[in-house]
């Protein structure tokens, strides 16, 4: 699906969108962990088996990064006018393992046009990252700064 | 500094710790953006110059991932007993550019031993990521599940 460029004025609370899918390889999980989250349960099968994860698990920050890619690739926030200001209530709900296929389901939960007259409004979007079994593995509320349509 | 392994029982509200430093290269910024945040202002100098960032900027998720590495490498959470459950109030406060050198300053802000008798307590830690100019570029409150000392 090709999304048109959307401005703050074009969004409504309750708007929903769904990303495509991506499958995490074992090599990507290990590579990310070596670079950014070098804890033994993300790097070593035996240590992972003894951990709460019971098997080699992806770094939660890899799940977050992959979620970002899926949202960007969906094209729903196409254009230069969407900037992430922050995230609330990021939760890692279930482990993500090599071979898992993830997608993201999103819903606009709040729109704050203030301050009036400014070029940007604030949009809050709940993103839920879901695996191939339909299990939510991560949720977050993204706070986005979105350009208003030029008048 | 070498930290001993610490359990939930060993932490106190107000405990502070500081990570080492890491410098972000342009190649790492571009590589991360290509993999996880392929927006033009993270990939292309001209698009970045026209954006709110005014120059090629690192993905906020790279700043988050690098923050994780700095905390892990500090050794302060050494051992297998610390699991990230989630993050609150993640804020990207200022742009991060190639060549910036970051470190993390952390403070324990809450300890929740409940439920009593369980093997884990909940610790909340405020992490602030700071650049070479002393500017806070990212802040977050990490919610950690921490093993209690065996009795």
Short mmCIF file of C-alpha atoms in Angstrom, two decimals:
data_model
loop_
_atom_site.label_atom_id
_atom_site.label_comp_id
_atom_site.label_asym_id
_atom_site.label_seq_id
_atom_site.Cartn_x
_atom_site.Cartn_y
_atom_site.Cartn_z
CA UNK A 1 0.00 0.00 0.00
CA UNK A 2 1.29 3.46 -0.93
CA UNK A 3 0.47 6.16 1.59
CA UNK A 4 0.20 9.81 0.52
CA UNK A 5 2.21 12.34 2.49
CA UNK A 6 0.14 13.30 5.52
CA UNK A 7 0.30 16.40 7.64
CA UNK A 8 -0.86 16.97 11.20
CA UNK A 9 -4.19 18.21 9.85
CA UNK A 10 -4.80 14.90 8.05
CA UNK A 11 -4.66 12.64 11.12
CA UNK A 12 -7.52 11.63 13.40
CA UNK A 13 -7.60 9.91 16.76
CA UNK A 14 -8.40 6.27 16.08
CA UNK A 15 -6.60 6.11 12.72
CA UNK A 16 -4.93 2.70 12.43
CA UNK A 17 -2.16 1.35 10.26
CA UNK A 18 -0.28 -1.92 9.92
CA UNK A 19 3.33 -2.42 8.80
CA UNK A 20 4.82 -5.14 6.66
CA UNK A 21 6.73 -8.03 8.21
CA UNK A 22 10.37 -8.74 8.93
CA UNK A 23 12.05 -11.95 10.09
CA UNK A 24 14.98 -11.69 12.50
CA UNK A 25 17.94 -13.91 11.68
CA UNK A 26 20.19 -15.43 14.31
CA UNK A 27 23.12 -13.53 12.80
CA UNK A 28 21.31 -10.19 13.10
CA UNK A 29 20.44 -10.91 16.74
CA UNK A 30 24.07 -11.76 17.53
CA UNK A 31 25.47 -8.84 15.53
CA UNK A 32 23.22 -6.31 17.26
CA UNK A 33 24.00 -7.78 20.69
CA UNK A 34 27.74 -7.61 20.07
CA UNK A 35 27.43 -3.96 19.05
CA UNK A 36 24.89 -2.65 21.51
CA UNK A 37 23.79 -5.13 24.17
CA UNK A 38 26.67 -7.50 24.95
CA UNK A 39 25.00 -9.43 27.74
CA UNK A 40 25.62 -13.17 27.83
CA UNK A 41 21.98 -14.18 27.37
CA UNK A 42 21.98 -12.28 24.05
CA UNK A 43 25.32 -13.76 22.89
CA UNK A 44 25.70 -17.31 24.14
CA UNK A 45 23.30 -20.25 23.80
CA UNK A 46 24.26 -21.88 27.10
CA UNK A 47 23.97 -18.66 29.10
CA UNK A 48 20.65 -17.94 27.40
CA UNK A 49 19.32 -21.41 28.21
CA UNK A 50 20.05 -20.78 31.90
CA UNK A 51 18.37 -17.35 31.82
CA UNK A 52 14.77 -16.25 32.13
CA UNK A 53 14.61 -16.36 28.29
CA UNK A 54 15.46 -20.13 28.15
CA UNK A 55 17.05 -19.66 24.70
CA UNK A 56 19.06 -17.05 22.81
CA UNK A 57 16.85 -13.95 22.70
CA UNK A 58 17.07 -10.71 20.76
CA UNK A 59 18.00 -7.52 22.60
CA UNK A 60 14.90 -5.51 23.38
CA UNK A 61 16.61 -2.57 21.68
CA UNK A 62 16.84 -4.62 18.48
CA UNK A 63 13.10 -5.20 18.67
CA UNK A 64 12.67 -1.43 19.12
CA UNK A 65 15.00 -0.65 16.20
CA UNK A 66 13.31 -3.19 13.92
CA UNK A 67 9.93 -1.73 14.90
CA UNK A 68 11.18 1.68 13.75
CA UNK A 69 12.29 0.22 10.41
CA UNK A 70 8.93 -1.46 9.85
CA UNK A 71 7.11 1.81 10.51
CA UNK A 72 9.45 3.79 8.24
CA UNK A 73 9.20 1.19 5.47
CA UNK A 74 5.41 1.22 5.68
CA UNK A 75 5.60 4.76 4.31
CA UNK A 76 2.88 5.95 6.63
CA UNK A 77 5.11 8.71 7.99
CA UNK A 78 6.58 9.59 4.61
CA UNK A 79 8.07 13.03 4.16
CA UNK A 80 10.42 15.09 6.28
CA UNK A 81 7.83 16.43 8.66
CA UNK A 82 7.69 13.71 11.32
CA UNK A 83 10.24 13.80 14.13
CA UNK A 84 10.28 11.48 17.14
CA UNK A 85 10.36 13.50 20.35
CA UNK A 86 10.18 10.57 22.70
CA UNK A 87 8.49 7.37 23.78
CA UNK A 88 6.32 6.56 26.78
CA UNK A 89 5.46 3.22 28.33
CA UNK A 90 7.87 1.14 26.25
CA UNK A 91 7.32 -2.44 27.42
CA UNK A 92 9.04 -5.66 26.39
CA UNK A 93 6.14 -8.04 26.84
CA UNK A 94 7.54 -11.34 25.58
CA UNK A 95 10.93 -12.59 24.35
CA UNK A 96 11.86 -12.32 20.67
CA UNK A 97 13.87 -15.20 19.27
CA UNK A 98 15.89 -15.69 16.07
CA UNK A 99 13.52 -16.73 13.30
CA UNK A 100 10.59 -14.75 14.68
CA UNK A 101 8.61 -12.71 12.15
CA UNK A 102 7.38 -9.38 13.46
CA UNK A 103 4.98 -6.71 12.30
CA UNK A 104 3.66 -3.52 13.91
CA UNK A 105 0.06 -2.43 14.47
CA UNK A 106 -0.43 1.26 15.24
CA UNK A 107 -3.21 3.54 16.36
CA UNK A 108 -3.30 7.32 16.78
CA UNK A 109 -4.31 7.89 20.41
CA UNK A 110 -3.94 11.66 20.81
CA UNK A 111 -3.50 14.82 18.74
CA UNK A 112 -2.42 18.08 20.38
CA UNK A 113 -2.50 21.01 17.94
CA UNK A 114 -1.15 23.47 20.49
CA UNK A 115 0.42 25.81 20.37
CA UNK A 116 -1.92 27.17 17.70
CA UNK A 117 -0.18 29.05 14.97
CA UNK A 118 2.98 26.98 15.24
CA UNK A 119 4.23 24.87 12.35
CA UNK A 120 4.05 21.60 14.26
CA UNK A 121 1.53 19.63 16.26
CA UNK A 122 2.06 16.72 18.60
CA UNK A 123 0.72 13.25 17.73
CA UNK A 124 0.75 10.26 20.07
CA UNK A 125 0.69 6.81 18.45
CA UNK A 126 0.47 3.46 20.21
CA UNK A 127 2.67 0.92 18.39
CA UNK A 128 2.36 -2.77 19.22
CA UNK A 129 4.95 -5.18 17.79
CA UNK A 130 3.50 -8.65 17.22
CA UNK A 131 5.12 -12.00 16.37
CA UNK A 132 4.06 -14.79 14.02
CA UNK A 133 1.96 -16.39 16.77
CA UNK A 134 -0.06 -13.21 17.29
CA UNK A 135 1.71 -12.50 20.58
CA UNK A 136 2.47 -8.85 21.40
CA UNK A 137 6.21 -8.73 22.12
CA UNK A 138 6.58 -4.96 22.59
CA UNK A 139 4.34 -1.93 23.02
CA UNK A 140 5.08 1.77 23.22
CA UNK A 141 3.47 5.17 22.81
CA UNK A 142 5.46 7.31 20.39
CA UNK A 143 5.37 11.10 20.75
CA UNK A 144 5.74 12.60 17.29
CA UNK A 145 6.20 16.18 16.15
CA UNK A 146 4.27 16.49 12.88
CA UNK A 147 4.26 19.36 10.36
CA UNK A 148 1.00 21.19 9.83
CA UNK A 149 -0.18 21.78 6.28
CA UNK A 150 1.03 25.11 4.93
CA UNK A 151 -1.86 27.59 4.72
CA UNK B 1 36.22 0.74 37.82
CA UNK B 2 35.23 -2.87 38.49
CA UNK B 3 31.81 -3.28 40.04
CA UNK B 4 30.96 -6.33 42.15
CA UNK B 5 27.83 -8.26 41.24
CA UNK B 6 24.93 -6.52 42.95
CA UNK B 7 21.55 -7.89 43.88
CA UNK B 8 18.29 -6.08 44.50
CA UNK B 9 19.13 -5.97 48.21
CA UNK B 10 22.37 -4.07 47.51
CA UNK B 11 20.81 -1.06 45.78
CA UNK B 12 19.57 2.15 47.38
CA UNK B 13 17.52 5.02 46.04
CA UNK B 14 19.97 7.77 45.15
CA UNK B 15 22.80 5.43 44.11
CA UNK B 16 24.59 6.97 41.13
CA UNK B 17 26.90 5.57 38.48
CA UNK B 18 28.64 6.89 35.40
CA UNK B 19 29.54 4.96 32.23
CA UNK B 20 32.61 5.23 30.07
CA UNK B 21 32.52 7.14 26.78
CA UNK B 22 31.93 6.20 23.16
CA UNK B 23 32.35 8.27 20.01
CA UNK B 24 29.89 7.77 17.16
CA UNK B 25 31.43 7.55 13.71
CA UNK B 26 29.69 8.77 10.59
CA UNK B 27 29.82 5.22 9.20
CA UNK B 28 28.08 3.82 12.27
CA UNK B 29 25.35 6.49 12.03
CA UNK B 30 24.77 5.68 8.36
CA UNK B 31 24.95 1.91 8.86
CA UNK B 32 22.41 1.98 11.70
CA UNK B 33 20.09 4.27 9.72
CA UNK B 34 20.22 2.01 6.66
CA UNK B 35 19.33 -1.00 8.81
CA UNK B 36 16.77 0.45 11.20
CA UNK B 37 15.79 4.05 10.53
CA UNK B 38 16.03 4.74 6.79
CA UNK B 39 14.71 8.30 6.82
CA UNK B 40 16.41 10.78 4.53
CA UNK B 41 17.63 13.09 7.30
CA UNK B 42 19.57 10.14 8.76
CA UNK B 43 21.00 9.05 5.39
CA UNK B 44 21.64 12.05 3.18
CA UNK B 45 23.59 15.23 3.93
CA UNK B 46 21.45 17.50 1.76
CA UNK B 47 18.16 16.20 3.15
CA UNK B 48 19.57 16.51 6.68
CA UNK B 49 20.69 20.10 6.06
CA UNK B 50 17.13 21.00 5.06
CA UNK B 51 15.64 19.28 8.12
CA UNK B 52 15.15 20.39 11.71
CA UNK B 53 18.54 18.75 12.48
CA UNK B 54 20.44 21.04 10.01
CA UNK B 55 23.05 18.28 9.46
CA UNK B 56 23.23 14.50 9.29
CA UNK B 57 22.00 13.26 12.67
CA UNK B 58 22.06 9.87 14.33
CA UNK B 59 18.83 7.92 14.69
CA UNK B 60 17.43 8.34 18.18
CA UNK B 61 17.32 4.55 18.37
CA UNK B 62 21.07 4.43 17.78
CA UNK B 63 21.51 6.79 20.72
CA UNK B 64 19.31 4.45 22.76
CA UNK B 65 21.25 1.36 21.64
CA UNK B 66 24.61 3.00 22.33
CA UNK B 67 23.35 4.05 25.76
CA UNK B 68 22.57 0.40 26.47
CA UNK B 69 26.08 -0.64 25.43
CA UNK B 70 27.69 1.99 27.65
CA UNK B 71 25.65 0.79 30.63
CA UNK B 72 26.44 -2.88 29.95
CA UNK B 73 30.13 -2.14 29.44
CA UNK B 74 30.28 -0.18 32.70
CA UNK B 75 29.71 -3.52 34.44
CA UNK B 76 27.35 -1.96 36.92
CA UNK B 77 24.62 -4.46 36.05
CA UNK B 78 26.98 -7.40 35.78
CA UNK B 79 25.56 -10.89 36.17
CA UNK B 80 22.50 -12.55 34.73
CA UNK B 81 20.01 -11.14 37.18
CA UNK B 82 19.05 -7.85 35.54
CA UNK B 83 16.34 -7.85 32.87
CA UNK B 84 14.87 -4.79 31.22
CA UNK B 85 11.10 -4.79 31.53
CA UNK B 86 10.51 -1.46 29.89
CA UNK B 87 11.31 2.22 29.67
CA UNK B 88 9.30 5.29 30.63
CA UNK B 89 9.66 8.89 29.54
CA UNK B 90 12.29 8.25 26.85
CA UNK B 91 13.08 11.70 25.44
CA UNK B 92 15.40 12.75 22.64
CA UNK B 93 16.45 16.14 23.97
CA UNK B 94 19.05 17.28 21.44
CA UNK B 95 20.43 15.96 18.13
CA UNK B 96 23.39 13.57 18.11
CA UNK B 97 25.85 14.05 15.26
CA UNK B 98 28.69 11.91 13.86
CA UNK B 99 31.80 12.55 15.92
CA UNK B 100 29.88 13.18 19.15
CA UNK B 101 31.26 11.48 22.26
CA UNK B 102 28.57 10.25 24.65
CA UNK B 103 28.48 8.94 28.19
CA UNK B 104 25.63 8.00 30.53
CA UNK B 105 24.91 9.23 34.05
CA UNK B 106 22.48 7.12 36.04
CA UNK B 107 20.62 7.34 39.33
CA UNK B 108 18.41 4.81 41.10
CA UNK B 109 15.07 6.58 41.59
CA UNK B 110 12.83 3.82 42.96
CA UNK B 111 13.03 0.32 44.43
CA UNK B 112 9.93 -1.85 44.71
CA UNK B 113 10.60 -5.10 46.60
CA UNK B 114 7.08 -6.39 46.13
CA UNK B 115 5.90 -8.92 45.89
CA UNK B 116 7.74 -10.00 49.02
CA UNK B 117 9.05 -13.53 48.89
CA UNK B 118 9.54 -13.44 45.13
CA UNK B 119 12.98 -13.85 43.58
CA UNK B 120 12.95 -10.47 41.86
CA UNK B 121 12.40 -6.84 42.78
CA UNK B 122 11.76 -3.88 40.52
CA UNK B 123 14.32 -1.09 40.23
CA UNK B 124 13.77 2.18 38.37
CA UNK B 125 16.87 3.99 37.10
CA UNK B 126 17.02 7.39 35.41
CA UNK B 127 19.65 7.31 32.65
CA UNK B 128 20.78 10.56 31.05
CA UNK B 129 22.98 10.39 27.95
CA UNK B 130 25.30 13.38 27.68
CA UNK B 131 27.53 14.64 24.87
CA UNK B 132 31.05 16.12 24.90
CA UNK B 133 29.62 19.60 25.47
CA UNK B 134 27.80 18.52 28.63
CA UNK B 135 24.44 18.66 26.83
CA UNK B 136 21.87 15.99 27.73
CA UNK B 137 20.85 14.40 24.42
CA UNK B 138 18.56 11.66 25.78
CA UNK B 139 16.90 10.74 29.04
CA UNK B 140 14.86 7.75 30.09
CA UNK B 141 13.67 5.86 33.16
CA UNK B 142 14.53 2.17 32.86
CA UNK B 143 12.38 -0.38 34.66
CA UNK B 144 14.61 -3.29 35.64
CA UNK B 145 13.78 -6.67 37.12
CA UNK B 146 16.63 -7.47 39.53
CA UNK B 147 17.39 -10.74 41.34
CA UNK B 148 17.24 -10.72 45.11
CA UNK B 149 20.14 -12.21 47.04
CA UNK B 150 19.56 -15.91 47.76
CA UNK B 151 18.72 -16.43 51.46
#
